[in-house]
Short mmCIF file of C-alpha atoms and ligand atoms in Angstrom, two decimals:
data_model
loop_
_atom_site.label_atom_id
_atom_site.label_comp_id
_atom_site.label_asym_id
_atom_site.label_seq_id
_atom_site.Cartn_x
_atom_site.Cartn_y
_atom_site.Cartn_z
CA UNK A 1 0.46 -18.77 23.33
CA UNK A 2 -2.13 -19.10 26.10
CA UNK A 3 -5.52 -17.46 26.82
CA UNK A 4 -4.02 -15.31 29.58
CA UNK A 5 -2.83 -12.32 27.35
CA UNK A 6 -6.38 -11.98 25.85
CA UNK A 7 -7.83 -9.74 28.47
CA UNK A 8 -10.46 -12.29 29.68
CA UNK A 9 -11.67 -12.29 33.34
CA UNK A 10 -10.35 -14.85 35.90
CA UNK A 11 -13.53 -16.62 36.18
CA UNK A 12 -13.54 -17.21 32.36
CA UNK A 13 -9.96 -18.21 32.36
CA UNK A 14 -10.63 -20.73 35.03
CA UNK A 15 -13.65 -22.07 33.08
CA UNK A 16 -11.39 -22.52 29.99
CA UNK A 17 -8.78 -24.34 32.12
CA UNK A 18 -11.50 -26.70 33.32
CA UNK A 19 -12.61 -27.28 29.69
CA UNK A 20 -9.09 -28.38 29.00
CA UNK A 21 -8.31 -25.70 26.34
CA UNK A 22 -4.66 -24.46 26.46
CA UNK A 23 -4.26 -22.43 23.36
CA UNK A 24 -6.68 -20.11 21.67
CA UNK A 25 -7.59 -20.90 18.12
CA UNK A 26 -6.69 -18.16 15.45
CA UNK A 27 -10.19 -16.66 15.56
CA UNK A 28 -10.16 -16.52 19.23
CA UNK A 29 -6.78 -15.00 19.45
CA UNK A 30 -7.56 -12.38 16.80
CA UNK A 31 -11.11 -11.55 17.83
CA UNK A 32 -11.33 -11.68 21.64
CA UNK A 33 -9.23 -8.53 22.33
CA UNK A 34 -11.19 -6.44 19.89
CA UNK A 35 -14.55 -7.83 21.35
CA UNK A 36 -13.33 -6.80 24.83
CA UNK A 37 -12.29 -3.35 23.45
CA UNK A 38 -16.00 -2.91 22.46
CA UNK A 39 -15.23 -2.90 18.77
CA UNK A 40 -17.41 -4.19 16.03
CA UNK A 41 -15.96 -7.44 14.44
CA UNK A 42 -16.44 -9.01 11.16
CA UNK A 43 -15.37 -12.64 11.50
CA UNK A 44 -14.96 -14.63 8.38
CA UNK A 45 -14.75 -18.13 9.72
CA UNK A 46 -16.78 -21.28 9.63
CA UNK A 47 -17.79 -23.77 12.30
CA UNK A 48 -14.87 -25.91 13.51
CA UNK A 49 -12.59 -22.93 13.86
CA UNK A 50 -13.56 -22.19 17.55
CA UNK A 51 -15.62 -19.27 16.55
CA UNK A 52 -18.49 -19.85 19.14
CA UNK A 53 -16.08 -19.47 22.02
CA UNK A 54 -14.51 -16.43 20.23
CA UNK A 55 -17.69 -14.55 21.02
CA UNK A 56 -19.00 -16.47 24.18
CA UNK A 57 -15.82 -16.00 26.17
CA UNK A 58 -15.50 -12.20 25.88
CA UNK A 59 -19.27 -11.75 26.31
CA UNK A 60 -19.04 -13.73 29.64
CA UNK A 61 -16.33 -11.37 30.67
CA UNK A 62 -18.18 -8.30 29.83
CA UNK A 63 -21.52 -9.43 31.36
CA UNK A 64 -19.88 -9.71 34.77
CA UNK A 65 -20.65 -6.02 35.04
CA UNK A 66 -24.24 -4.98 35.22
CA UNK A 67 -27.52 -6.92 35.45
CA UNK A 68 -30.52 -7.78 33.40
CA UNK A 69 -33.84 -5.97 33.45
CA UNK A 70 -37.28 -7.46 32.85
CA UNK A 71 -38.09 -7.98 29.15
CA UNK A 72 -34.88 -6.22 28.17
CA UNK A 73 -32.07 -8.62 27.21
CA UNK A 74 -28.68 -7.25 27.47
CA UNK A 75 -27.10 -9.27 24.65
CA UNK A 76 -28.72 -11.00 21.64
CA UNK A 77 -27.23 -13.81 19.53
CA UNK A 78 -29.02 -14.71 16.21
CA UNK A 79 -28.64 -18.17 14.82
CA UNK A 80 -30.12 -19.65 11.70
CA UNK A 81 -31.15 -23.03 13.24
CA UNK A 82 -32.46 -24.24 16.43
CA UNK A 83 -29.69 -26.81 16.72
CA UNK A 84 -27.00 -23.95 16.45
CA UNK A 85 -28.82 -21.91 19.00
CA UNK A 86 -28.98 -24.80 21.37
CA UNK A 87 -25.24 -25.44 20.70
CA UNK A 88 -24.36 -21.85 21.67
CA UNK A 89 -26.36 -22.18 24.87
CA UNK A 90 -24.30 -25.17 25.75
CA UNK A 91 -21.23 -23.00 25.44
CA UNK A 92 -22.64 -20.51 27.98
CA UNK A 93 -23.50 -23.35 30.30
CA UNK A 94 -20.07 -24.86 30.08
CA UNK A 95 -17.90 -21.67 30.38
CA UNK A 96 -20.39 -19.68 32.39
CA UNK A 97 -21.09 -22.09 35.21
CA UNK A 98 -19.78 -19.60 37.84
CA UNK A 99 -21.43 -16.61 36.35
CA UNK A 100 -24.99 -16.71 37.55
CA UNK A 101 -26.18 -15.30 34.31
CA UNK A 102 -29.70 -15.91 32.80
CA UNK A 103 -29.44 -17.37 29.33
CA UNK A 104 -32.76 -17.83 27.37
CA UNK A 105 -33.09 -19.82 24.17
CA UNK A 106 -35.95 -18.40 22.03
CA UNK A 107 -36.53 -20.75 19.15
CA UNK A 108 -39.46 -22.13 17.23
CA UNK A 109 -41.18 -25.37 17.66
CA UNK A 110 -41.45 -25.22 21.48
CA UNK A 111 -44.06 -23.67 23.84
CA UNK A 112 -44.14 -19.88 24.16
CA UNK A 113 -45.04 -19.97 27.93
CA UNK A 114 -41.73 -21.03 29.23
CA UNK A 115 -40.07 -18.51 27.01
CA UNK A 116 -42.33 -15.69 28.05
CA UNK A 117 -41.81 -16.27 31.77
CA UNK A 118 -38.07 -16.31 31.31
CA UNK A 119 -38.12 -13.12 29.19
CA UNK A 120 -40.21 -11.49 31.99
CA UNK A 121 -37.79 -12.19 34.64
CA UNK A 122 -35.03 -10.57 32.54
CA UNK A 123 -32.17 -12.20 30.62
CA UNK A 124 -28.53 -11.49 30.26
CA UNK A 125 -28.13 -13.55 27.14
CA UNK A 126 -30.86 -14.12 24.56
CA UNK A 127 -30.04 -16.74 21.97
CA UNK A 128 -32.68 -16.85 19.23
CA UNK A 129 -33.83 -17.79 15.70
CA UNK A 130 -35.14 -14.81 13.94
CA UNK A 131 -38.74 -15.85 13.41
CA UNK A 132 -39.73 -16.61 17.07
CA UNK A 133 -37.67 -13.66 18.19
CA UNK A 134 -39.92 -11.27 16.09
CA UNK A 135 -43.02 -13.00 17.19
CA UNK A 136 -42.18 -12.31 20.78
CA UNK A 137 -41.26 -8.74 19.92
CA UNK A 138 -44.38 -8.00 17.93
CA UNK A 139 -46.44 -9.32 20.75
CA UNK A 140 -44.73 -6.89 23.24
CA UNK A 141 -43.16 -9.63 25.31
CA UNK A 142 -39.67 -8.41 24.60
CA UNK A 143 -37.92 -5.01 24.17
CA UNK A 144 -34.79 -5.09 22.31
CA UNK A 145 -33.91 -1.47 23.10
CA UNK A 146 -31.57 -2.54 25.98
CA UNK A 147 -29.25 -4.75 23.81
CA UNK A 148 -25.67 -3.69 24.25
CA UNK A 149 -24.17 -6.48 22.12
CA UNK A 150 -25.58 -8.13 18.96
CA UNK A 151 -24.11 -11.37 17.50
CA UNK A 152 -25.22 -12.44 13.99
CA UNK A 153 -23.86 -15.87 13.43
CA UNK A 154 -23.69 -17.81 10.22
CA UNK A 155 -24.90 -14.86 8.32
CA UNK A 156 -24.54 -16.60 4.82
CA UNK A 157 -26.65 -19.48 6.11
CA UNK A 158 -29.25 -16.88 7.17
CA UNK A 159 -29.25 -15.61 3.58
CA UNK A 160 -29.70 -19.18 2.11
CA UNK A 161 -32.59 -19.66 4.48
CA UNK A 162 -34.41 -16.47 3.57
CA UNK A 163 -33.96 -14.81 6.97
CA UNK A 164 -32.21 -11.59 5.72
CA UNK A 165 -35.44 -9.59 5.78
CA UNK A 166 -36.07 -10.63 9.38
CA UNK A 167 -32.53 -9.81 10.30
CA UNK A 168 -32.97 -6.35 8.86
CA UNK A 169 -36.14 -5.78 10.90
CA UNK A 170 -34.35 -6.85 14.03
CA UNK A 171 -31.45 -4.57 13.18
CA UNK A 172 -34.02 -1.63 13.49
CA UNK A 173 -35.27 -2.77 16.87
CA UNK A 174 -31.89 -2.79 18.68
CA UNK A 175 -30.08 0.42 19.55
CA UNK A 176 -27.93 2.06 17.01
CA UNK A 177 -25.18 2.37 19.50
CA UNK A 178 -24.83 -1.34 20.29
CA UNK A 179 -21.75 -3.43 19.45
CA UNK A 180 -22.07 -6.01 16.72
CA UNK A 181 -20.07 -9.13 16.00
CA UNK A 182 -20.87 -10.60 12.64
CA UNK A 183 -19.80 -14.11 11.57
CA UNK A 184 -20.10 -15.62 8.17
CA UNK A 185 -18.22 -18.31 6.30
CA UNK A 186 -18.43 -16.77 2.94
CA UNK A 187 -18.79 -13.17 1.82
CA UNK A 188 -21.13 -13.01 -1.16
CA UNK A 189 -22.33 -9.34 -2.14
CA UNK A 190 -25.53 -9.54 -0.28
CA UNK A 191 -23.78 -10.50 2.89
CA UNK A 192 -21.23 -7.70 2.36
CA UNK A 193 -24.25 -5.21 2.09
CA UNK A 194 -25.69 -6.51 5.29
CA UNK A 195 -22.39 -6.29 7.02
CA UNK A 196 -21.95 -2.75 5.83
CA UNK A 197 -25.31 -1.83 7.22
CA UNK A 198 -24.85 -3.55 10.56
CA UNK A 199 -21.15 -2.72 11.40
CA UNK A 200 -19.44 0.48 12.27
CA UNK A 201 -15.67 0.60 11.58
CA UNK A 202 -15.41 -3.12 12.11
CA UNK A 203 -12.20 -5.05 12.72
CA UNK A 204 -11.95 -7.75 10.07
CA UNK A 205 -10.79 -11.07 11.17
CA UNK A 206 -10.41 -13.85 8.70
CA UNK A 207 -9.32 -17.47 9.40
CA UNK A 208 -8.99 -20.27 6.80
CA UNK A 209 -11.02 -23.24 6.83
CA UNK A 210 -10.05 -25.57 9.70
CA UNK A 211 -7.12 -27.80 8.58
CA UNK A 212 -8.34 -30.75 10.49
CA UNK A 213 -10.99 -31.68 7.90
CA UNK A 214 -8.69 -31.78 5.08
CA UNK A 215 -5.87 -33.66 7.11
CA UNK A 216 -7.78 -36.14 9.08
CA UNK A 217 -10.60 -36.87 6.72
CA UNK A 218 -10.06 -39.76 4.03
CA UNK A 219 -12.33 -38.79 1.02
CA UNK A 220 -13.46 -41.19 -1.44
CA UNK A 221 -15.96 -41.51 -4.38
CA UNK A 222 -18.08 -44.50 -5.16
CA UNK A 223 -19.95 -45.08 -8.33
CA UNK A 224 -23.55 -46.01 -8.54
CA UNK A 225 -26.37 -46.47 -11.05
CA UNK A 226 -28.80 -43.87 -12.14
CA UNK A 227 -31.75 -45.09 -10.26
CA UNK A 228 -32.73 -44.14 -6.57
CA UNK A 229 -32.66 -47.65 -5.58
CA UNK A 230 -29.22 -48.21 -6.96
CA UNK A 231 -28.11 -45.37 -4.66
CA UNK A 232 -29.82 -46.80 -1.66
CA UNK A 233 -28.22 -50.27 -2.25
CA UNK A 234 -24.79 -48.71 -2.72
CA UNK A 235 -25.29 -46.92 0.67
CA UNK A 236 -26.38 -50.14 2.46
CA UNK A 237 -23.32 -51.93 1.10
CA UNK A 238 -20.96 -49.07 2.20
CA UNK A 239 -22.57 -49.11 5.64
CA UNK A 240 -22.04 -52.81 5.95
CA UNK A 241 -18.47 -52.94 4.57
CA UNK A 242 -16.63 -49.64 5.23
CA UNK A 243 -13.45 -50.02 7.18
CA UNK A 244 -13.54 -48.67 10.72
CA UNK A 245 -17.30 -47.94 10.58
CA UNK A 246 -18.87 -47.03 13.89
CA UNK A 247 -21.49 -44.44 13.02
CA UNK A 248 -22.31 -42.07 10.12
CA UNK A 249 -24.07 -38.89 9.06
CA UNK A 250 -25.79 -39.38 5.76
CA UNK A 251 -26.44 -36.22 3.87
CA UNK A 252 -29.15 -35.73 1.39
CA UNK A 253 -29.77 -32.57 -0.69
CA UNK A 254 -33.44 -32.34 0.10
CA UNK A 255 -35.43 -32.87 3.30
CA UNK A 256 -38.01 -35.02 1.32
CA UNK A 257 -35.07 -37.35 0.32
CA UNK A 258 -33.97 -37.44 4.08
CA UNK A 259 -37.33 -38.69 5.21
CA UNK A 260 -37.56 -41.21 2.34
CA UNK A 261 -34.04 -42.55 2.85
CA UNK A 262 -34.58 -42.68 6.69
CA UNK A 263 -37.69 -44.81 6.20
CA UNK A 264 -35.82 -47.01 3.73
CA UNK A 265 -32.90 -47.66 6.08
CA UNK A 266 -35.24 -48.48 8.97
CA UNK A 267 -37.06 -50.86 6.66
CA UNK A 268 -33.86 -52.68 6.02
CA UNK A 269 -33.04 -52.97 9.65
CA UNK A 270 -30.71 -50.10 10.25
CA UNK A 271 -30.66 -48.09 13.39
CA UNK A 272 -31.21 -44.75 11.88
CA UNK A 273 -32.71 -41.30 12.89
CA UNK A 274 -33.52 -38.34 10.69
CA UNK A 275 -32.88 -34.62 11.08
CA UNK A 276 -34.58 -32.20 8.78
CA UNK A 277 -36.46 -28.84 8.96
CA UNK A 278 -40.11 -30.25 8.80
CA UNK A 279 -39.55 -32.29 12.06
CA UNK A 280 -40.81 -30.64 15.14
CA UNK A 281 -38.38 -29.42 17.73
CA UNK A 282 -38.79 -32.40 20.13
CA UNK A 283 -38.13 -34.81 17.26
CA UNK A 284 -35.16 -33.01 16.10
CA UNK A 285 -33.70 -32.92 19.70
CA UNK A 286 -34.53 -36.54 20.30
CA UNK A 287 -32.84 -37.66 17.02
CA UNK A 288 -29.69 -35.70 17.78
CA UNK A 289 -29.51 -37.03 21.34
CA UNK A 290 -30.01 -40.59 20.12
CA UNK A 291 -27.19 -40.13 17.59
CA UNK A 292 -24.86 -38.38 20.18
CA UNK A 293 -25.42 -41.06 22.76
CA UNK A 294 -24.73 -43.93 20.19
CA UNK A 295 -28.28 -45.23 20.42
CA UNK A 296 -28.62 -44.69 16.79
CA UNK A 297 -25.75 -45.48 14.41
CA UNK A 298 -26.96 -43.40 11.57
CA UNK A 299 -28.14 -39.85 11.32
CA UNK A 300 -29.82 -38.91 7.88
CA UNK A 301 -29.73 -35.14 7.52
CA UNK A 302 -30.08 -32.20 5.32
CA UNK A 303 -27.49 -29.44 5.06
CA UNK A 304 -29.32 -26.75 6.77
CA UNK A 305 -30.39 -28.89 9.72
CA UNK A 306 -26.82 -30.32 10.30
CA UNK A 307 -25.05 -27.11 9.66
CA UNK A 308 -22.20 -26.50 12.30
CA UNK A 309 -23.19 -29.39 14.46
CA UNK A 310 -20.45 -30.44 16.72
CA UNK A 311 -20.74 -34.07 17.28
CA UNK A 312 -17.51 -35.69 18.37
CA UNK A 313 -16.40 -39.15 17.12
CA UNK A 314 -18.37 -39.55 13.95
CA UNK A 315 -16.44 -42.22 11.98
CA UNK A 316 -18.12 -41.63 8.51
CA UNK A 317 -19.96 -39.06 6.52
CA UNK A 318 -21.85 -40.40 3.45
CA UNK A 319 -22.92 -38.13 0.77
CA UNK A 320 -26.08 -39.88 -0.49
CA UNK A 321 -26.52 -36.99 -2.84
CA UNK A 322 -23.57 -34.94 -4.15
CA UNK A 323 -24.21 -31.44 -2.84
CA UNK A 324 -25.49 -28.69 -5.20
CA UNK A 325 -23.05 -26.30 -3.78
CA UNK A 326 -19.40 -27.20 -3.60
CA UNK A 327 -18.84 -25.47 -0.25
CA UNK A 328 -21.47 -27.60 1.35
CA UNK A 329 -19.20 -30.50 0.64
CA UNK A 330 -16.45 -28.93 2.74
CA UNK A 331 -19.01 -28.37 5.45
CA UNK A 332 -20.42 -31.95 5.22
CA UNK A 333 -17.09 -33.79 5.43
CA UNK A 334 -15.97 -31.51 8.38
CA UNK A 335 -18.73 -33.37 10.53
CA UNK A 336 -16.09 -36.30 10.70
CA UNK A 337 -12.46 -36.29 11.57
CA UNK A 338 -13.13 -33.82 14.47
CA UNK A 339 -10.99 -33.21 17.51
CA UNK A 340 -7.97 -34.95 15.96
CA UNK A 341 -9.87 -38.18 15.25
CA UNK A 342 -9.72 -39.61 11.79
CA UNK A 343 -12.81 -39.97 9.66
CA UNK A 344 -13.94 -41.18 6.23
CA UNK A 345 -16.09 -39.26 3.93
CA UNK A 346 -17.57 -41.16 1.01
CA UNK A 347 -19.68 -39.59 -1.82
CA UNK A 348 -21.95 -41.68 -3.86
CA UNK A 349 -21.81 -40.61 -7.42
CA UNK A 350 -24.47 -41.29 -10.00
CA UNK A 351 -23.77 -40.78 -13.72
CA UNK A 352 -25.38 -37.31 -13.69
CA UNK A 353 -23.22 -36.21 -10.74
CA UNK A 354 -19.77 -35.87 -12.50
CA UNK A 355 -19.98 -32.10 -12.98
CA UNK A 356 -20.79 -31.49 -9.41
CA UNK A 357 -17.90 -33.71 -8.35
CA UNK A 358 -15.73 -31.65 -10.65
CA UNK A 359 -16.94 -28.41 -8.94
CA UNK A 360 -15.94 -29.85 -5.52
CA UNK A 361 -12.45 -30.74 -6.74
CA UNK A 362 -12.01 -27.32 -8.09
CA UNK A 363 -13.03 -25.66 -4.83
CA UNK A 364 -11.04 -28.02 -2.60
CA UNK A 365 -8.01 -28.19 -4.99
CA UNK A 366 -7.95 -31.93 -4.39
CA UNK A 367 -8.74 -34.92 -6.73
CA UNK A 368 -10.80 -37.30 -4.82
CA UNK A 369 -9.99 -40.97 -5.37
CA UNK A 370 -12.54 -43.63 -6.30
CA UNK A 371 -13.20 -46.70 -4.12
CA UNK A 372 -13.76 -49.38 -6.75
CA UNK A 373 -14.38 -48.73 -10.49
CA UNK A 374 -14.86 -44.94 -11.38
CA UNK A 375 -18.15 -43.50 -12.72
CA UNK A 376 -17.53 -43.98 -16.31
CA UNK A 377 -20.72 -42.74 -17.89
CA UNK A 378 -21.21 -38.92 -18.47
CA UNK A 379 -24.45 -37.27 -17.87
CA UNK A 380 -26.73 -37.53 -20.76
CA UNK A 381 -28.44 -34.37 -21.94
CA UNK A 382 -32.00 -35.47 -21.23
CA UNK A 383 -31.12 -36.14 -17.63
CA UNK A 384 -30.52 -32.35 -17.15
CA UNK A 385 -33.81 -31.79 -18.91
CA UNK A 386 -35.65 -34.28 -16.68
CA UNK A 387 -34.39 -32.63 -13.51
CA UNK A 388 -34.74 -29.11 -15.04
CA UNK A 389 -31.36 -28.16 -13.39
CA UNK A 390 -27.79 -28.24 -14.12
CA UNK A 391 -25.29 -28.82 -11.41
CA UNK A 392 -22.12 -27.14 -10.29
CA UNK A 393 -20.28 -25.40 -7.62
CA UNK A 394 -20.51 -21.79 -6.54
CA UNK A 395 -17.17 -21.18 -7.74
CA UNK A 396 -17.27 -23.37 -10.77
CA UNK A 397 -17.19 -21.89 -14.32
CA UNK A 398 -21.01 -21.61 -14.65
CA UNK A 399 -22.90 -18.37 -14.74
CA UNK A 400 -25.16 -17.89 -11.80
CA UNK A 401 -28.25 -18.49 -13.89
CA UNK A 402 -26.83 -21.98 -14.69
CA UNK A 403 -26.17 -23.03 -11.20
CA UNK A 404 -28.06 -25.37 -9.23
CA UNK A 405 -31.39 -24.43 -7.37
CA UNK A 406 -31.26 -22.20 -4.47
CA UNK A 407 -31.52 -24.14 -1.29
CA UNK A 408 -34.98 -24.95 -0.01
CA UNK A 409 -35.51 -22.95 3.05
CA UNK A 410 -35.86 -25.35 5.85
CA UNK A 411 -37.69 -23.57 8.58
CA UNK A 412 -40.26 -25.65 10.38
CA UNK A 413 -43.03 -23.39 11.63
CA UNK A 414 -41.49 -20.95 14.07
CA UNK A 415 -44.37 -18.78 15.00
CA UNK A 416 -47.60 -19.42 16.55
CA UNK A 417 -50.77 -19.95 14.42
CA UNK A 418 -52.15 -16.45 15.43
CA UNK A 419 -52.32 -14.24 12.47
CA UNK A 420 -49.28 -11.94 12.12
CA UNK A 421 -49.93 -9.49 9.46
CA UNK A 422 -46.38 -9.35 8.27
CA UNK A 423 -46.06 -12.96 7.60
CA UNK A 424 -46.70 -13.15 3.82
CA UNK A 425 -48.07 -15.91 1.77
CA UNK A 426 -44.67 -16.75 0.35
CA UNK A 427 -43.19 -17.48 3.70
CA UNK A 428 -46.16 -19.64 4.72
CA UNK A 429 -45.68 -21.72 1.52
CA UNK A 430 -42.03 -22.26 2.29
CA UNK A 431 -42.91 -23.63 5.59
CA UNK A 432 -45.46 -26.33 4.31
CA UNK A 433 -43.96 -29.81 4.83
CA UNK A 434 -43.43 -31.62 1.54
CA UNK A 435 -45.47 -34.82 1.29
CA UNK A 436 -43.32 -37.96 1.71
CA UNK A 437 -44.24 -40.76 -0.49
CA UNK A 438 -44.10 -44.34 0.62
CA UNK A 439 -40.64 -45.84 0.47
CA UNK A 440 -42.00 -49.09 -1.26
CA UNK A 441 -43.69 -46.89 -3.94
CA UNK A 442 -40.63 -44.80 -4.30
CA UNK A 443 -38.45 -47.83 -5.11
CA UNK A 444 -40.56 -48.69 -8.04
CA UNK A 445 -41.60 -45.18 -8.91
CA UNK A 446 -41.94 -44.47 -12.60
CA UNK A 447 -42.36 -40.68 -13.24
CA UNK A 448 -45.95 -40.04 -14.66
CA UNK A 449 -44.54 -38.17 -17.69
CA UNK A 450 -42.90 -41.37 -18.91
CA UNK A 451 -46.31 -43.06 -19.05
CA UNK A 452 -47.92 -40.32 -21.28
CA UNK A 453 -48.28 -41.13 -25.00
CA UNK A 454 -45.69 -39.54 -27.16
CA UNK A 455 -46.77 -37.38 -30.04
CA UNK A 456 -44.49 -37.58 -33.04
CA UNK A 457 -44.55 -34.74 -35.49
CA UNK A 458 -45.48 -35.70 -39.08
P1 AMP B 1 -16.92 -24.19 16.82
O1 AMP B 1 -16.09 -23.73 15.58
O2 AMP B 1 -17.31 -22.89 17.80
O3 AMP B 1 -18.11 -24.90 16.39
O4 AMP B 1 -16.02 -25.02 17.68
C1 AMP B 1 -15.68 -26.29 17.33
C2 AMP B 1 -15.00 -27.09 18.40
O5 AMP B 1 -13.77 -26.66 18.86
C3 AMP B 1 -15.89 -27.14 19.64
O6 AMP B 1 -15.99 -28.55 20.05
C4 AMP B 1 -15.28 -26.40 20.70
O7 AMP B 1 -15.48 -26.86 21.98
C5 AMP B 1 -13.72 -26.67 20.23
N1 AMP B 1 -12.82 -25.63 20.75
C6 AMP B 1 -13.04 -24.18 20.74
N2 AMP B 1 -12.03 -23.62 21.14
C7 AMP B 1 -10.97 -24.43 21.45
C8 AMP B 1 -9.70 -24.28 21.82
N3 AMP B 1 -9.12 -23.10 22.16
N4 AMP B 1 -9.11 -25.48 21.95
C9 AMP B 1 -9.58 -26.73 21.73
N5 AMP B 1 -10.81 -26.85 21.31
C10 AMP B 1 -11.58 -25.75 21.19
#
């Protein structure tokens, strides 16, 4: 099966040929003809399935007719993170080289001025994160009433990041008659509700998780002690001794931990960069570029910042923390073993992590082998009290109220400091960076409550 039967224009077909793609992926095969027929599409697919090209290629074909007007973008793509937005822009640059279309990236953390001048000249494709888009719209720099096609990408990640109210507000600014393409990896009830409000008679296209991750990624568990320094030492050993190690993405559950671990690794002489939502955009871009180029061998990242990143040739993924949500595990290990290369994903398991590992094994239907001795101890009840949480996967046997904490929204400040009435205090609170303790202190850290005198009942 080739791309030729999908209805794409000659220009797009020649760009696909130049990119070296010969066969459409299942989501491309199923979605592209419907997009070209101007139907709404509900795509249930995660990154790695080729879903970006599934909307970029038909959009390029459709945009060959008509032209942009000042401040009125013709198409709008909403992405949860700046990195994903930049990745989509790269697709337009790659496949649209001969199209002479104006593509604008409207993301937080960068200056307004360039964005404003681009918008004023008129854009065919606007790729945006929701906060900055609303900022421009509220200041009258942008009119969304000319949008003919709206793409909402990674909708479930938007939900995790607290963007749904923004998305709903944007939905009221675009014309009712526009075409909508809606992509999500999972379909929790809240996402189903949003899909129902945004889509009209959608064609549902569902593809399974990319087989490559499961087939080409070797998965292992490694036991470690209960203290943070035990985990850091285990990680250092793994980096030094793992077979075939070239570079690695190291995942932590919290951005505070990302910063801490990054500083610790640098202190120990490793060539590491960090990626999390409290860094400003230039730092995030610089970190990614250094890692992509191979100047840095280690990228310490949080789930939200690294979601969907397409970095070829990553030899290892280390889960410094076992993810709170089992489906994040699948996403994380999918950062290695890409494009037919083999990869290794090693999860560091502390005594309290065994239930979280069980949830991952339930979700993936695979038992993950241990490298070295298995983690023998089970979590002691007090550990759960100390952390104030229990762990487990989304599809584990726990009730929702027993599940791990909701992810911390990771947005760095997207908007300008000027007061915008609708930004409520809760949103501002979410954006405040967490203080990062000194690494040396953290290694010897004794929680304050352990130093308090204990009162014994008579
Ligand atoms: P995505 O799911 O959009 O993040 O795409 C994952 C990767 O697959 C990207 O590196 C794309 O360039 C690549 N890709 C997309 N479509 C195809 C295709 N038809 N054949 C080969 N690779 C593709």
